[in-house]
Short mmCIF file of C-alpha atoms in Angstrom, two decimals:
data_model
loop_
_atom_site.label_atom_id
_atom_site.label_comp_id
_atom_site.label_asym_id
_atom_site.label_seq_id
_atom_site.Cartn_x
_atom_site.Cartn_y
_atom_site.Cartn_z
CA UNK A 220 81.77 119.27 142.42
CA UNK A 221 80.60 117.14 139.18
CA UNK A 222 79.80 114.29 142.11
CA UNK A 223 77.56 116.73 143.69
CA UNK A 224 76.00 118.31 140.78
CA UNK A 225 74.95 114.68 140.02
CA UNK A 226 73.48 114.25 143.66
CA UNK A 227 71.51 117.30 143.14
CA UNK A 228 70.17 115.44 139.91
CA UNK A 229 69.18 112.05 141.02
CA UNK A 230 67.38 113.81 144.78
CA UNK A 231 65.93 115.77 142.69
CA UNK A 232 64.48 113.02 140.31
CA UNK A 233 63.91 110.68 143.22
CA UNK A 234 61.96 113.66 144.78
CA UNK A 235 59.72 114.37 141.54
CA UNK A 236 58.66 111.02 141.58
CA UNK A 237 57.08 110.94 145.03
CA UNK A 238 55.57 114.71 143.70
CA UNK A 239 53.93 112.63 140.65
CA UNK A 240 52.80 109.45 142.74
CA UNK A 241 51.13 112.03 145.11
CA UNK A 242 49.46 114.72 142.87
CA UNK A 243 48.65 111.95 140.09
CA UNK A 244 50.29 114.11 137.66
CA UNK A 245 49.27 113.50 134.25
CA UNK A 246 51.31 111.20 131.76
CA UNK A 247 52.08 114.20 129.23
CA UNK A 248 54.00 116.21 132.34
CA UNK A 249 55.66 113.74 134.33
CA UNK A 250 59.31 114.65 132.14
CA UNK A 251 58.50 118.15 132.83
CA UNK A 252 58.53 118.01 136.40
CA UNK A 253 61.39 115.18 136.74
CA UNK A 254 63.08 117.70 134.78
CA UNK A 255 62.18 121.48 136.83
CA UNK A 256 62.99 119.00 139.89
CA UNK A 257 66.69 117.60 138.79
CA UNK A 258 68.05 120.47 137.10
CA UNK A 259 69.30 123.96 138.66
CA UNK A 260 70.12 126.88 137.01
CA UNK A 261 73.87 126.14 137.80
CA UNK A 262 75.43 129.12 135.98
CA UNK A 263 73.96 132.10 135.43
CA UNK A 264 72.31 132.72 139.10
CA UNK A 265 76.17 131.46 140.64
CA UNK A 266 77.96 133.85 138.12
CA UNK A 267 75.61 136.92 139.65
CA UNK A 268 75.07 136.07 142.66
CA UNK A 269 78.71 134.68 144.31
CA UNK A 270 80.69 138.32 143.22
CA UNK A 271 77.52 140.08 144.65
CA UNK A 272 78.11 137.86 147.73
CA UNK A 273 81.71 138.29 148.02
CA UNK A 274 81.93 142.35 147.55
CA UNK A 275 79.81 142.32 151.02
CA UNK A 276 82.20 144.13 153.30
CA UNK A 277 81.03 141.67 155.69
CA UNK A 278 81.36 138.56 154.00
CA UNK A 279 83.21 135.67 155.78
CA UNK A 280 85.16 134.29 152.65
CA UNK A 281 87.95 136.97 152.99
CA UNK A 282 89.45 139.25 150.52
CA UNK A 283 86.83 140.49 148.22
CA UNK A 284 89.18 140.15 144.85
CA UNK A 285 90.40 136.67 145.54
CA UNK A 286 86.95 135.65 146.55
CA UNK A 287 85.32 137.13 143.45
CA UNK A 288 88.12 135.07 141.56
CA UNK A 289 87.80 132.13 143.03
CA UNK A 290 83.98 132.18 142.87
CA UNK A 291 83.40 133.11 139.51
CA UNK A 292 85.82 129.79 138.21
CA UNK A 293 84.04 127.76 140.56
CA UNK A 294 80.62 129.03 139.14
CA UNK A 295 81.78 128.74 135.63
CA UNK A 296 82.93 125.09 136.73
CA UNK A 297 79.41 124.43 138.10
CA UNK A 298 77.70 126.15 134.53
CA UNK A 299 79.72 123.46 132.36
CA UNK A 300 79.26 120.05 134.44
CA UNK A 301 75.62 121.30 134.77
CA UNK A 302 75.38 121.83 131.15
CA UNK A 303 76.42 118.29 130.25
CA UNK A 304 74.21 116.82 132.95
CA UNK A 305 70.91 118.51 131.43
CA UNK A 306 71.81 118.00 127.68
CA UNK A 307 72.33 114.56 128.61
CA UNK A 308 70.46 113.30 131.81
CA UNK A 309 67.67 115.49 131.92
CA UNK A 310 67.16 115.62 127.99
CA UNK A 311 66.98 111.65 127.65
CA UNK A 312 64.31 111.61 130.46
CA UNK A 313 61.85 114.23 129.32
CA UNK A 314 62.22 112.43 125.59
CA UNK A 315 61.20 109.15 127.25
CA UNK A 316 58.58 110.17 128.85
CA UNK A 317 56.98 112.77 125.77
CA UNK A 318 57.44 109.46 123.74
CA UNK A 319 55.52 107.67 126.35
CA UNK A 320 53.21 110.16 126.08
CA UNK A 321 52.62 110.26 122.81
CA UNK A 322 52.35 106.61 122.55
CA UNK A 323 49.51 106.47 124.91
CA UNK A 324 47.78 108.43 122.80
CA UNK A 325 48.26 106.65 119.81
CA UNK A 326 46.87 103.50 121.48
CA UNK A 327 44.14 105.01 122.80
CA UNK A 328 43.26 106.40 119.50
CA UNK A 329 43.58 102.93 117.62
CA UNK A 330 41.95 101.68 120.31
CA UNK A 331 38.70 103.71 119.61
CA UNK A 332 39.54 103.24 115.86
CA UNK A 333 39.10 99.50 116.34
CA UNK A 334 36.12 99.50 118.29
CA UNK A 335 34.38 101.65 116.46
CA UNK A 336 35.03 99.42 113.10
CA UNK A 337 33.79 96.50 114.86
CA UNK A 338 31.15 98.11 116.19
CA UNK A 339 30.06 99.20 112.49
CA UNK A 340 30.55 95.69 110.96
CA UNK A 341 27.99 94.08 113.83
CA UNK A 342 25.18 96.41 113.23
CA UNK A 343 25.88 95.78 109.44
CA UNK A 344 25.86 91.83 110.27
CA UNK A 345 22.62 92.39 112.05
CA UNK A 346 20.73 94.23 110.20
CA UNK A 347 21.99 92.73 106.96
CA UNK A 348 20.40 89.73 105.19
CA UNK A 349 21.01 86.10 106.85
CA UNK A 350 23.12 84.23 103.61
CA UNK A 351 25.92 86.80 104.85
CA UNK A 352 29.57 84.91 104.56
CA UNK A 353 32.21 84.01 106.94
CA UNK A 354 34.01 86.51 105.22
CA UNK A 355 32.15 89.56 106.14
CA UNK A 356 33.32 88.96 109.80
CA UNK A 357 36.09 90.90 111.79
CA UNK A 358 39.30 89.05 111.41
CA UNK A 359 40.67 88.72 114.98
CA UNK A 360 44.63 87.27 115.02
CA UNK A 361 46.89 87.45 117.97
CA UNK A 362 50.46 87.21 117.29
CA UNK A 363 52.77 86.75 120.14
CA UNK A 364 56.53 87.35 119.50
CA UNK A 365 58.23 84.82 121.94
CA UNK A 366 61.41 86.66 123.19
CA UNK A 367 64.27 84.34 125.00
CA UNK A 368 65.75 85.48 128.10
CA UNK A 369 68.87 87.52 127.15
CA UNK A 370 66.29 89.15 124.61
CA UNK A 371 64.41 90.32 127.53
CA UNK A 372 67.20 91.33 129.35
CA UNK A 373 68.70 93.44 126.85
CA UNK A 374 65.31 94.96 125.53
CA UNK A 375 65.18 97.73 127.99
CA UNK A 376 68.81 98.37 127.69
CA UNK A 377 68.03 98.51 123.43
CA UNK A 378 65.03 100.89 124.37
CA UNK A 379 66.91 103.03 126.15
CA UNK A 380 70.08 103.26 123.71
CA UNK A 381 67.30 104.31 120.66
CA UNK A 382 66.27 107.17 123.08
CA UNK A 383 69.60 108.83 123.11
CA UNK A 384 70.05 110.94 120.41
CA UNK A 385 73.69 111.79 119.81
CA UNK A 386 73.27 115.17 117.97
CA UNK A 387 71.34 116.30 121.08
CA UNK A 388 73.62 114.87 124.17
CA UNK A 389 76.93 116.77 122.02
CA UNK A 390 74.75 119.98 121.91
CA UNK A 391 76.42 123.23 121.30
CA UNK A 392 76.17 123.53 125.53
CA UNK A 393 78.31 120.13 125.89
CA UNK A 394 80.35 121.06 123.36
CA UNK A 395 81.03 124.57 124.39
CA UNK A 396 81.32 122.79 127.91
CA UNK A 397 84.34 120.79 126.74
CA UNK A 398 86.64 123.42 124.63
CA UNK A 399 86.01 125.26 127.56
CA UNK A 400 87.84 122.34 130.08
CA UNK A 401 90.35 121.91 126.99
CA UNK A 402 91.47 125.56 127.21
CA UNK A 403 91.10 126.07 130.58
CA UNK A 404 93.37 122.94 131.46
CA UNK A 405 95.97 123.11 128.44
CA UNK A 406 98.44 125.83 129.17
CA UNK A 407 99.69 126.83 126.37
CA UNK A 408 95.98 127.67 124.82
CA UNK A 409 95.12 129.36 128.19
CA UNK A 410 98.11 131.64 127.35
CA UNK A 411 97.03 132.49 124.27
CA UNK A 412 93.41 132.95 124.60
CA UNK A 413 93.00 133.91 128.42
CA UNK A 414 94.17 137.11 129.59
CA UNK A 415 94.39 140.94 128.64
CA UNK A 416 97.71 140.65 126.82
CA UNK A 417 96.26 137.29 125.30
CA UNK A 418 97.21 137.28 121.01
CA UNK A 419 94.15 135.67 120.68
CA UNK A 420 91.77 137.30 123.25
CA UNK A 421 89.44 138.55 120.72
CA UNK A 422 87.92 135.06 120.57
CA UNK A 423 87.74 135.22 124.54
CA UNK A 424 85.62 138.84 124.73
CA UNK A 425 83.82 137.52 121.60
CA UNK A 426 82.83 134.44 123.11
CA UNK A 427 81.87 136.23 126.56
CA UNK A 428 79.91 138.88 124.79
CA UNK A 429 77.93 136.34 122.83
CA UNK A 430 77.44 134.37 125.69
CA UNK A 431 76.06 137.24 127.83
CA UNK A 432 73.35 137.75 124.98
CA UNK A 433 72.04 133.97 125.71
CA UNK A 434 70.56 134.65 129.09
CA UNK A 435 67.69 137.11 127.59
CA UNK A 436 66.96 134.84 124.67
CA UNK A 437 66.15 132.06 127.03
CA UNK A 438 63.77 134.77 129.13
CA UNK A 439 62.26 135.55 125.58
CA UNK A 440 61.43 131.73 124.98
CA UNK A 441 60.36 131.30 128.83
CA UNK A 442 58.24 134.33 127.96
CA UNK A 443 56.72 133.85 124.70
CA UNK A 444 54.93 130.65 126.56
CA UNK A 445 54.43 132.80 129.62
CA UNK A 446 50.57 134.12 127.85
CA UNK A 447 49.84 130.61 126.61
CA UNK A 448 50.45 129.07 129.93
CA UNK A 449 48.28 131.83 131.54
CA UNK A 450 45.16 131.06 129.73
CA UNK A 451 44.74 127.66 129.84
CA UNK A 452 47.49 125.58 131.98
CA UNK A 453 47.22 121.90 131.74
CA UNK A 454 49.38 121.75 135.60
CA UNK A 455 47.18 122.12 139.05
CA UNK A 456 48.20 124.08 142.35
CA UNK A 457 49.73 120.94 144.05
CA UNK A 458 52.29 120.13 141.04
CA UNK A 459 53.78 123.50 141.21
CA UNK A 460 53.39 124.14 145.11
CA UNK A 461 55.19 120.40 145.21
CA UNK A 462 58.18 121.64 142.40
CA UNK A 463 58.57 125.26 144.74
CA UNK A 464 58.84 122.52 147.83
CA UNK A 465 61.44 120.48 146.36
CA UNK A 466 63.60 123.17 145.17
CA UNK A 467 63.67 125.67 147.98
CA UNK A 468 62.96 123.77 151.08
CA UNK A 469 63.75 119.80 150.77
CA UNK A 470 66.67 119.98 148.47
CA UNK A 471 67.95 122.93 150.27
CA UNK A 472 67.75 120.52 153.86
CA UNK A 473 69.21 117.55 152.02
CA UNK A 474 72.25 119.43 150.56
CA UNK A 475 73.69 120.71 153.82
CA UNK A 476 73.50 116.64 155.11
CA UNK A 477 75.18 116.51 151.95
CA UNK A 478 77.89 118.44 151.76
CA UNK A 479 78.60 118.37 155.51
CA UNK A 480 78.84 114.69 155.19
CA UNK A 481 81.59 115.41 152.72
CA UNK A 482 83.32 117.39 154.72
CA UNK A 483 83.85 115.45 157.97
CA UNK A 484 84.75 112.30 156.01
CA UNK A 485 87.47 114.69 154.24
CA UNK A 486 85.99 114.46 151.15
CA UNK A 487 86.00 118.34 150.99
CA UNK A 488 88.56 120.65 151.94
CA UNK A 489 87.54 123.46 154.46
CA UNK A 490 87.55 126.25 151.61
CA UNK A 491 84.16 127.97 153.17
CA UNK A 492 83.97 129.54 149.50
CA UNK A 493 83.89 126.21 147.70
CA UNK A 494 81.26 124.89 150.44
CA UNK A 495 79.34 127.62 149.85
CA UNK A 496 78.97 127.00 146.28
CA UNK A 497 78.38 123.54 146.89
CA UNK A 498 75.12 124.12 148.96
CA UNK A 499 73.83 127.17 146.46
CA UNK A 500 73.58 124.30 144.42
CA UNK A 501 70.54 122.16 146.16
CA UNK A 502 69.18 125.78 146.73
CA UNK A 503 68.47 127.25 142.98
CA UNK A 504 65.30 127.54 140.99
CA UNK A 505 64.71 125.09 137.57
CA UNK A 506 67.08 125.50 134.70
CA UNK A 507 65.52 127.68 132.08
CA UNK A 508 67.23 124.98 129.50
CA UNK A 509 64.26 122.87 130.69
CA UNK A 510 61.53 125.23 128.96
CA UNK A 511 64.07 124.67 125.92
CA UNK A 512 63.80 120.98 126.25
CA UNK A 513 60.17 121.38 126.55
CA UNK A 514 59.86 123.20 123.11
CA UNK A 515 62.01 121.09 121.23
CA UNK A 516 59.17 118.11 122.24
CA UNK A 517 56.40 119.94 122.30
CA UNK A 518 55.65 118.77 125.46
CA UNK A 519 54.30 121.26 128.38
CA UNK A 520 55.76 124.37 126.89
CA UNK A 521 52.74 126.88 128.59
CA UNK A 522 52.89 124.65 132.03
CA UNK A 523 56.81 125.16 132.31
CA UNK A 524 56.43 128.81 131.62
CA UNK A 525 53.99 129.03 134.37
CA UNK A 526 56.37 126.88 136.88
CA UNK A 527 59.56 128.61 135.70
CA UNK A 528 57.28 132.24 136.40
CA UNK A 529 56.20 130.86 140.38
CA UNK A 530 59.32 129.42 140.20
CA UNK A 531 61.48 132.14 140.04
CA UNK A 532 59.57 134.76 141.75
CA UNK A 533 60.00 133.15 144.58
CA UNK A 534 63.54 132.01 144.40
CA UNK A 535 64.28 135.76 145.15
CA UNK A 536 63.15 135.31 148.63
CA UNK A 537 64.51 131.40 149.12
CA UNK A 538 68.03 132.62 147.71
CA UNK A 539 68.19 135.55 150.09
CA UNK A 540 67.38 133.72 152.98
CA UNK A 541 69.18 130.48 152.25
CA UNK A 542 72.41 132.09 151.14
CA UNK A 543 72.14 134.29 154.49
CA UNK A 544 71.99 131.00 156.38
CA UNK A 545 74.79 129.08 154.80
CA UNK A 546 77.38 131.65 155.29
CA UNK A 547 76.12 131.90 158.86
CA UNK A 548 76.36 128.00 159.15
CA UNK A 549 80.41 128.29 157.22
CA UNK A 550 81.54 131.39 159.72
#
């Protein structure tokens, strides 16, 4: 699953930067769509929508208990490797590119700033007297900094490495991520936190009911854009038409060569539950933790709200239809 997840990632990425090379999307929202592109939302949709799936009297993943079970630990699974993935992947290439961004604009500015100045001193030099001095003209030095080879070969790696910010990749998501593979995998903690006759399952229900409160905070974020977005959006038809493409029809296609792949070289067992789950994962709409992202750099917020909004309206349909046709294709 964590090998998938990561396939889901890099398509995606791969796939966002065809989108960008085709619609010429502009410098300040290239992160933002590499980012609505790579990263599902890999938790909250799975934890609804695989017990909904599995209490079908119907469904072809047998008993409804064991499947709800079964479904909602490989869901939670899912919610944690995709956690560390954004915080980490997706985070460092949205900050790279706002940087880049925000660089560009810098040089243009100084740019202008320059030109103007000399501009300014030439119609001074010209319409001044004639017994003006040498040092009345525009000082022009280049400096070149000559780098030797393993200087130039390590740059980009040193570029990259100031990018990551370490606070940011062990976010309380990461972090929350790991405890949660610590208790989950150490018996004796399990015991005593898991479980209705638990000692310590206060922490558990405490921890669940907090959690449940962090899906409408990250609508109210989403939404608070939603009216900026509305009014004046900085993204065109073709960017978001191409990001409602990639997520609900070319991802969706790739994942079942994907994961069907897997399974013939025996790479996955023939659980139908746990294939299932594997191919709802090319199939879901953009992580809301990317409108997050794209707060914390002020980068896009109003154009993700307006993605995430076209987004997810439409997901409803795409979700139906491709989770009717996977557990047709796993019967």
């Amino acid at each position: 699953m964590p090998v998938n997840i990561l396939l889901t990632f890099i398509i995606g990425s791969l796939l966002a930067w065809i989108l960008i090379k085709i619609t010429k999307t502009p410098p300040h929202l290239q992160g933002l769509v590499i980012g609505c592109c790579s990263a599902g939302n890999l938790g909250n949709l799975l934890l609804i929508l695989v017990p909904a799936v599995c209490m079908e009297s119907n469904s072809p993943f047998g008993d409804s208990t064991i499947c709800s079970t079964n479904g909602t630990t490989y869901a939670s699974l899912s919610m944690a490797v995709g956690a560390i993935y954004i915080w980490t992947y997706v985070y460092i290439i949205m900050r790279i590119y706002s940087d880049k961004s925000a660089e560009d604009t810098d040089t243009n500015q100084s740019i202008s700033d320059s030109e103007s100045y000399k501009a300014l001193l030439l119609s001074r030099k010209n319409s001044g007297p004639s017994g003006c001095s040498k040092e009345d003209e525009l000082p022009v030095t280049i400096s070149e900094e000559k780098l030797t080879v393993m200087e130039k070969i390590f740059q980009p790696v040193k570029k990259l490495t100031a990018k990551i910010n370490l606070k940011m990749v062990f976010a309380p998501a990461t972090i929350a991520a790991i405890c949660g593979f610590i208790i989950g995998t150490v018996s004796p903690i399990r015991t005593l936190m898991i479980g209705d006759s638990a000692p310590l399952r206060v922490i558990d229900s405490s921890a669940s009911l907090l959690g449940e409160a962090t899906i409408p905070c990250m609508t109210l974020i989403v939404g608070s854009n939603l009216l900026r977005g509305l009014r004046k959006s900085g993204v065109s038809v073709s960017v978001v038409a191409g990001i409602v493409a990639v997520r609900n029809i070319f991802l969706p296609i790739i994942g079942i060569g994907i994961v069907k792949a897997a399974h013939h070289l025996g790479m996955v067992e023939s659980d139908s539950l746990y294939q299932f789950i594997l191919l709802l994962q090319y199939a879901l709409p953009p992580a809301m933790t990317v409108g997050v992202i794209a707060q914390l750099f002020e980068a896009g917020e109003g154009e993700c709200s307006v993605i995430m909004l076209w987004s997810y309206a439409l997901s409803a349909l795409s979700l139906t239809l491709w989770s009717t046709f996977y557990m047709w294709l796993l019967q």
